[in-house]
Amino acid sequence: MPPVRSSAPVRLSGLELRVLHLPLVSPFTTSFGTEDVREVIVVRARTADGDGWGEVVTQHAPLYSSEYTHGAWDALRRWLIPALLDRPTIAAEEVGGVLAPFVGHRMAKAGLETAVLDAALRAEGRSFAAYLGAERDRVPAGVSVGIQRDPAALVQAVGGYLDEGYARIKIKIKPGRDLADTAAVRDAFGMIPLQVDANSAYTLADADLLAELDRFDLLLIEQPLQEDDIVDHAALAARLRTPVCLDESIVSAKAAADAIALRAASVINIKAGRVGGYLEAVAIHDLCRAAGLPVWCGGMLETGIGRAANAALAALPGFTLPGDISASSRFYERDIVTEPVVLDDGHVRVPTGHGLGMEIDEAALDAFTVQRETIAR
Ligand code: OSB
Ligand code: MG
């Protein structure tokens, strides 16, 4: 029987927002910069029947997309949360519609929708995985490896993750750190499942260079061009044998449908934050499945909150490629949940507990909180 993705309305008494600073176990470098500390917003939805949790996956600066922590914070407290509190009760499936008049701010909206959904499912005693219609109890774990000092350091980092059992490696690339880095990993480890992520660092003028990646038999190249370069991605995809996967460009189900129609992508990376929430993420999964496109679950250095939710999402049947679903220890020495996600035989378990299936470690949460505000009814 197909899942009934519908939950009971909740009465919100207020929403608590926190900015957290979580130290990373090692710096994470992409074409747009280096992070040493993960800055993230955690949302607690308060109801008479208990709390629900969500995560706003913005970063400190608007480099991956236009969203950033303090922009999201302002949008949340000034516009988005008051709109939710304006309703006597609200179901998670109504959150997107209530927030739709406010343009953009998808990561902020996703954090709210997730917190409401978690509260509702906990109150009903259902797991997020069951709600979504997850079909597996564990999912293969891929790892995203940042740009290192040099190719030798990259080989060492990748070797460590392979030793841990990761089922797929993704390396970040940028101009000047592409062919040699990829060649070094292929030379060291042979035909491991390998893909590259450019985070928009190229233009169509780089098509000849990007076509040289074809010789490495990569699973895919992720987001070579700018967010709004849909037509250029289609032109590039026609030139490459490597499948083109879009991340930044796919901000909604509509954007996914357009990219597919224009043949700008043959694979899509689904991130709930980037598209405004897990329900929009599922809509993208459903339409890609109908169109025959493989999808995989992307990551935004989530805490244990988003990591639990992503594992459930990635257990849907259309997620046929390993996601950026790593163990908490890939990024954090200490997480904010009582049982951080672990790697087991190259897989991560899909949580079965009520709601997102994780419990918050309040002491850890407090220890990492640098800013806090409650917006009450
Ligand atoms: O492009 O997938 C990306 C992290 C921050 C911003 C963008 C991206 C990433 C990652 C990390 O690659 C994936 C993860 O959380 O494991
Ligand atoms: Mg990406």
XYZ file of C-alpha atoms and ligand atoms in Angstrom:
394
model
C 0.000 0.000 0.000
C 1.395 3.434 -0.833
C 2.184 5.598 2.208
C -0.373 8.163 3.320
C 1.819 11.195 3.720
C -0.535 13.020 6.017
C -0.115 13.956 9.672
C -2.366 15.403 12.375
C -2.390 19.188 12.893
C -0.467 20.492 15.905
C -1.069 23.546 18.045
C 2.216 25.422 18.291
C 2.780 27.265 21.568
C 6.037 28.721 20.251
C 9.216 28.113 18.320
C 12.683 28.206 19.802
C 15.591 29.120 17.544
C 19.242 28.584 18.332
C 22.414 29.316 16.425
C 24.940 26.548 17.082
C 28.667 26.554 16.444
C 29.921 22.977 16.115
C 33.657 22.445 15.655
C 34.489 20.260 12.636
C 36.965 17.373 13.030
C 38.849 18.777 10.021
C 38.356 21.848 7.817
C 35.965 21.318 4.879
C 37.060 23.054 1.662
C 34.929 23.491 -1.446
C 35.355 25.684 -4.522
C 33.583 28.449 -2.568
C 35.596 28.392 0.635
C 36.736 26.639 3.819
C 34.705 25.946 6.958
C 36.299 25.164 10.334
C 33.157 25.472 12.381
C 29.682 24.438 11.315
C 27.232 27.252 11.981
C 23.657 25.985 11.902
C 20.223 26.927 13.248
C 18.265 24.398 15.305
C 14.489 24.815 15.578
C 12.394 23.453 18.438
C 8.635 23.453 17.809
C 6.814 23.501 21.140
C 3.360 21.914 21.418
C 1.224 20.725 24.344
C 1.980 17.143 23.203
C 5.755 17.587 23.118
C 8.539 19.133 21.094
C 9.609 18.632 17.493
C 13.019 19.379 16.013
C 14.299 20.746 12.739
C 17.552 22.108 11.354
C 18.131 25.104 9.085
C 21.114 24.074 6.965
C 22.352 27.520 6.019
C 26.031 28.296 6.340
C 27.663 31.395 7.834
C 28.047 33.148 4.466
C 25.909 33.115 1.281
C 28.444 31.160 -0.817
C 26.648 27.891 -1.619
C 23.373 29.742 -2.233
C 21.883 33.138 -1.358
C 20.828 31.883 2.082
C 22.990 32.388 5.161
C 22.501 31.954 8.886
C 21.631 35.444 9.977
C 19.504 36.099 6.911
C 17.526 32.957 7.719
C 17.342 33.977 11.378
C 15.824 37.324 10.448
C 13.348 35.798 7.969
C 12.324 33.190 10.547
C 11.641 35.577 13.437
C 10.227 38.447 11.370
C 8.097 36.642 8.797
C 8.005 32.853 8.717
C 7.367 31.983 12.359
C 4.690 34.689 12.855
C 2.846 33.287 9.813
C 2.802 29.815 11.392
C 1.744 31.125 14.803
C -1.077 33.048 13.148
C -2.861 29.731 12.633
C -4.639 28.123 15.609
C -3.376 24.724 14.446
C -1.265 23.612 11.517
C -0.412 20.305 9.858
C 3.089 19.777 8.486
C 1.624 19.363 5.000
C 0.184 22.902 5.268
C 3.438 24.612 6.261
C 4.697 24.987 2.686
C 1.479 26.629 1.554
C 1.320 29.013 4.522
C 4.925 30.094 3.888
C 4.621 30.194 0.081
C 3.888 33.968 -0.111
C 7.413 34.600 1.210
C 9.790 34.224 -1.702
C 12.853 32.020 -1.266
C 14.276 31.288 2.214
C 13.854 27.597 1.493
C 16.320 26.349 4.078
C 14.544 28.370 6.760
C 11.169 27.005 5.639
C 12.526 23.460 5.599
C 13.671 23.754 9.208
C 10.193 24.844 10.301
C 8.355 22.181 8.320
C 10.658 19.478 9.707
C 10.118 20.615 13.313
C 6.325 20.606 12.873
C 6.418 17.198 11.184
C 8.648 15.754 13.917
C 6.302 17.069 16.633
C 3.232 15.657 14.865
C 4.753 12.223 14.193
C 6.079 11.907 17.761
C 2.613 12.740 19.095
C 1.101 10.110 16.785
C 3.782 7.523 17.586
C 4.892 7.132 13.954
C 8.339 7.149 12.434
C 9.331 9.577 9.691
C 10.523 6.607 7.605
C 7.078 4.951 7.778
C 5.402 8.290 7.025
C 7.558 8.745 3.902
C 7.169 5.154 2.714
C 10.810 4.151 3.220
C 11.484 0.719 1.751
C 14.831 -0.128 3.323
C 16.109 -0.362 6.883
C 19.611 0.815 5.974
C 21.121 2.892 3.178
C 24.587 2.887 1.597
C 26.821 5.684 2.872
C 28.874 7.892 0.591
C 31.288 10.532 1.810
C 32.041 14.005 0.484
C 35.749 14.806 0.632
C 36.861 18.437 0.573
C 39.721 19.873 -1.444
C 42.988 18.997 0.298
C 46.422 20.650 0.336
C 47.546 18.598 -2.680
C 46.624 15.378 -4.532
C 48.773 13.268 -2.178
C 46.856 14.575 0.834
C 43.610 13.849 -1.016
C 44.690 10.241 -1.620
C 45.455 9.898 2.073
C 42.076 11.318 3.093
C 40.175 9.130 0.622
C 42.127 6.067 1.785
C 41.011 6.712 5.341
C 37.351 6.844 4.340
C 37.657 3.691 2.235
C 39.215 1.940 5.235
C 36.193 3.002 7.293
C 34.005 1.289 4.697
C 32.358 4.150 2.812
C 30.562 2.797 -0.245
C 31.186 5.767 -2.512
C 33.617 8.685 -2.645
C 32.845 12.205 -3.817
C 35.691 14.662 -4.215
C 35.320 18.395 -4.511
C 36.950 19.982 -7.550
C 37.637 23.508 -8.812
C 39.673 24.972 -11.686
C 43.292 23.922 -11.213
C 42.280 21.144 -8.799
C 40.337 18.830 -11.076
C 42.100 16.435 -13.478
C 45.184 15.771 -11.348
C 43.138 15.265 -8.169
C 40.768 12.861 -9.894
C 43.649 11.007 -11.581
C 45.436 10.642 -8.238
C 42.364 9.008 -6.636
C 41.796 6.691 -9.618
C 45.478 5.715 -9.709
C 45.538 4.959 -5.988
C 42.260 3.084 -5.642
C 41.221 1.810 -9.079
C 37.556 1.575 -10.031
C 35.956 2.577 -6.737
C 32.544 4.307 -7.043
C 33.760 7.897 -7.551
C 32.110 11.208 -8.402
C 33.137 14.875 -8.400
C 31.383 18.052 -7.224
C 32.336 21.451 -8.676
C 29.868 23.633 -6.735
C 29.370 25.949 -9.757
C 33.081 26.670 -10.260
C 33.124 26.434 -14.090
C 31.536 27.984 -17.165
C 30.552 26.459 -20.475
C 33.877 27.771 -21.827
C 35.488 24.999 -19.726
C 33.644 22.242 -21.629
C 36.818 20.832 -23.229
C 38.518 20.529 -19.865
C 35.461 18.968 -18.241
C 35.228 16.465 -21.124
C 38.688 15.219 -20.097
C 37.073 13.901 -16.923
C 35.250 11.370 -19.132
C 38.293 9.114 -19.097
C 37.890 8.510 -15.347
C 34.495 6.754 -15.670
C 32.945 8.817 -12.894
C 29.467 8.094 -11.576
C 28.641 11.738 -12.292
C 29.820 15.335 -12.192
C 27.804 17.486 -9.808
C 26.870 21.117 -10.514
C 29.720 22.180 -12.831
C 28.071 25.518 -13.774
C 26.101 28.287 -12.050
C 22.771 27.808 -10.289
C 20.823 29.504 -13.096
C 22.818 27.966 -16.002
C 20.146 25.423 -16.972
C 20.568 25.842 -20.726
C 24.375 25.784 -20.436
C 24.172 22.608 -18.347
C 22.121 21.046 -21.151
C 24.771 22.078 -23.698
C 27.519 20.696 -21.466
C 25.646 17.439 -20.809
C 25.440 16.883 -24.581
C 29.246 17.182 -24.758
C 30.109 14.856 -21.852
C 29.940 11.121 -21.415
C 30.042 11.671 -17.629
C 26.444 12.091 -16.390
C 25.652 15.648 -15.270
C 23.994 15.867 -11.847
C 22.446 19.082 -10.561
C 22.538 20.247 -6.943
C 22.360 24.073 -6.548
C 20.109 24.497 -9.625
C 17.322 22.288 -8.299
C 15.513 24.577 -5.866
C 12.030 23.058 -6.319
C 10.060 20.295 -8.008
C 9.325 22.772 -10.803
C 13.048 23.416 -11.311
C 13.616 19.653 -11.416
C 10.888 19.163 -14.018
C 12.329 21.989 -16.146
C 15.893 20.647 -15.917
C 14.694 17.191 -16.947
C 12.655 18.590 -19.854
C 15.681 20.566 -21.065
C 18.022 17.574 -20.581
C 20.228 19.660 -18.313
C 20.680 16.755 -15.883
C 20.456 12.980 -15.977
C 20.842 12.626 -12.178
C 19.568 14.849 -9.354
C 21.011 15.444 -5.884
C 18.065 15.968 -3.512
C 18.611 18.111 -0.413
C 15.552 18.906 1.665
C 16.941 22.250 2.827
C 17.716 23.494 -0.660
C 14.171 22.740 -1.897
C 12.174 24.037 1.087
C 11.590 20.824 3.013
C 11.275 17.044 2.995
C 7.844 17.119 1.371
C 9.154 19.007 -1.669
C 12.138 16.637 -1.630
C 9.750 13.678 -1.866
C 7.891 15.370 -4.717
C 11.202 15.632 -6.602
C 11.935 11.976 -5.846
C 8.524 11.000 -7.180
C 8.835 12.975 -10.396
C 12.394 11.785 -11.078
C 11.283 8.210 -10.497
C 8.457 8.641 -12.976
C 10.921 10.143 -15.483
C 13.462 7.343 -14.927
C 16.177 9.572 -13.409
C 18.276 8.237 -10.526
C 18.442 10.495 -7.458
C 20.628 10.533 -4.357
C 20.444 12.300 -1.037
C 22.802 15.240 -0.661
C 24.085 16.593 2.627
C 24.759 19.954 4.255
C 26.982 18.832 7.140
C 23.841 18.060 9.109
C 23.736 17.548 12.843
C 22.090 14.396 14.166
C 18.685 15.961 13.463
C 19.101 16.280 9.709
C 21.239 13.144 9.528
C 18.342 11.062 10.926
C 15.865 12.653 8.515
C 18.174 12.198 5.506
C 18.607 8.481 6.213
C 14.816 8.039 6.078
C 14.516 10.061 2.865
C 17.320 8.065 1.224
C 15.410 4.840 1.951
C 12.786 5.723 -0.669
C 12.988 3.469 -3.743
C 14.148 6.099 -6.253
C 17.351 6.799 -4.307
C 19.378 4.348 -6.364
C 22.788 6.017 -5.914
C 24.617 6.265 -2.555
C 24.061 9.637 -0.881
C 26.235 12.008 1.122
C 24.963 10.100 4.151
C 28.035 9.844 6.303
C 28.449 8.993 9.964
C 28.298 11.891 12.384
C 32.005 11.290 13.112
C 32.859 12.303 9.521
C 32.279 15.905 10.625
C 31.824 16.008 14.408
C 33.554 14.814 17.512
C 30.406 15.520 19.500
C 26.909 15.640 17.988
C 23.744 17.071 19.570
C 21.846 13.757 19.634
C 22.133 10.929 22.153
C 22.907 8.280 19.507
C 24.853 9.824 16.632
C 24.646 8.133 13.218
C 27.326 5.453 12.816
C 28.728 3.598 9.829
C 28.066 -0.154 9.782
C 29.399 -2.176 6.854
C 29.311 0.929 4.634
C 25.700 1.652 5.571
C 23.711 3.890 7.889
C 20.606 2.638 9.684
C 17.227 4.188 8.951
C 15.796 5.336 12.304
C 12.669 3.542 13.511
C 11.840 5.649 16.571
C 8.936 8.056 16.665
C 9.258 11.230 14.615
C 12.746 11.645 13.157
C 13.839 8.855 15.497
C 16.617 10.689 17.318
C 16.752 12.173 20.808
C 18.379 15.508 21.531
C 21.321 15.619 23.946
C 20.273 18.831 25.698
C 23.655 19.266 27.388
C 25.441 19.128 24.025
C 22.827 21.409 22.485
C 23.395 23.981 25.236
C 27.159 23.641 24.977
C 27.160 24.588 21.269
C 24.473 27.315 21.444
C 25.742 30.833 20.774
C 22.394 32.577 20.269
C 18.864 31.733 21.314
C 15.400 33.220 20.955
C 11.878 31.924 21.516
C 9.011 33.319 19.505
C 5.810 32.459 21.359
C 2.197 32.856 20.453
O 27.591 20.727 -2.669
O 27.010 18.925 -1.755
C 27.446 20.063 -1.653
C 28.361 20.762 1.961
C 27.975 22.077 2.076
C 27.478 22.729 0.988
C 27.350 22.062 -0.229
C 27.711 20.732 -0.339
C 28.265 20.083 0.761
C 28.761 18.725 0.746
C 28.765 17.985 2.052
O 29.243 18.209 -0.227
C 27.929 16.796 2.033
C 27.717 16.215 3.406
O 27.025 16.820 4.245
O 28.206 15.118 3.643
Mg 26.956 19.609 -4.293
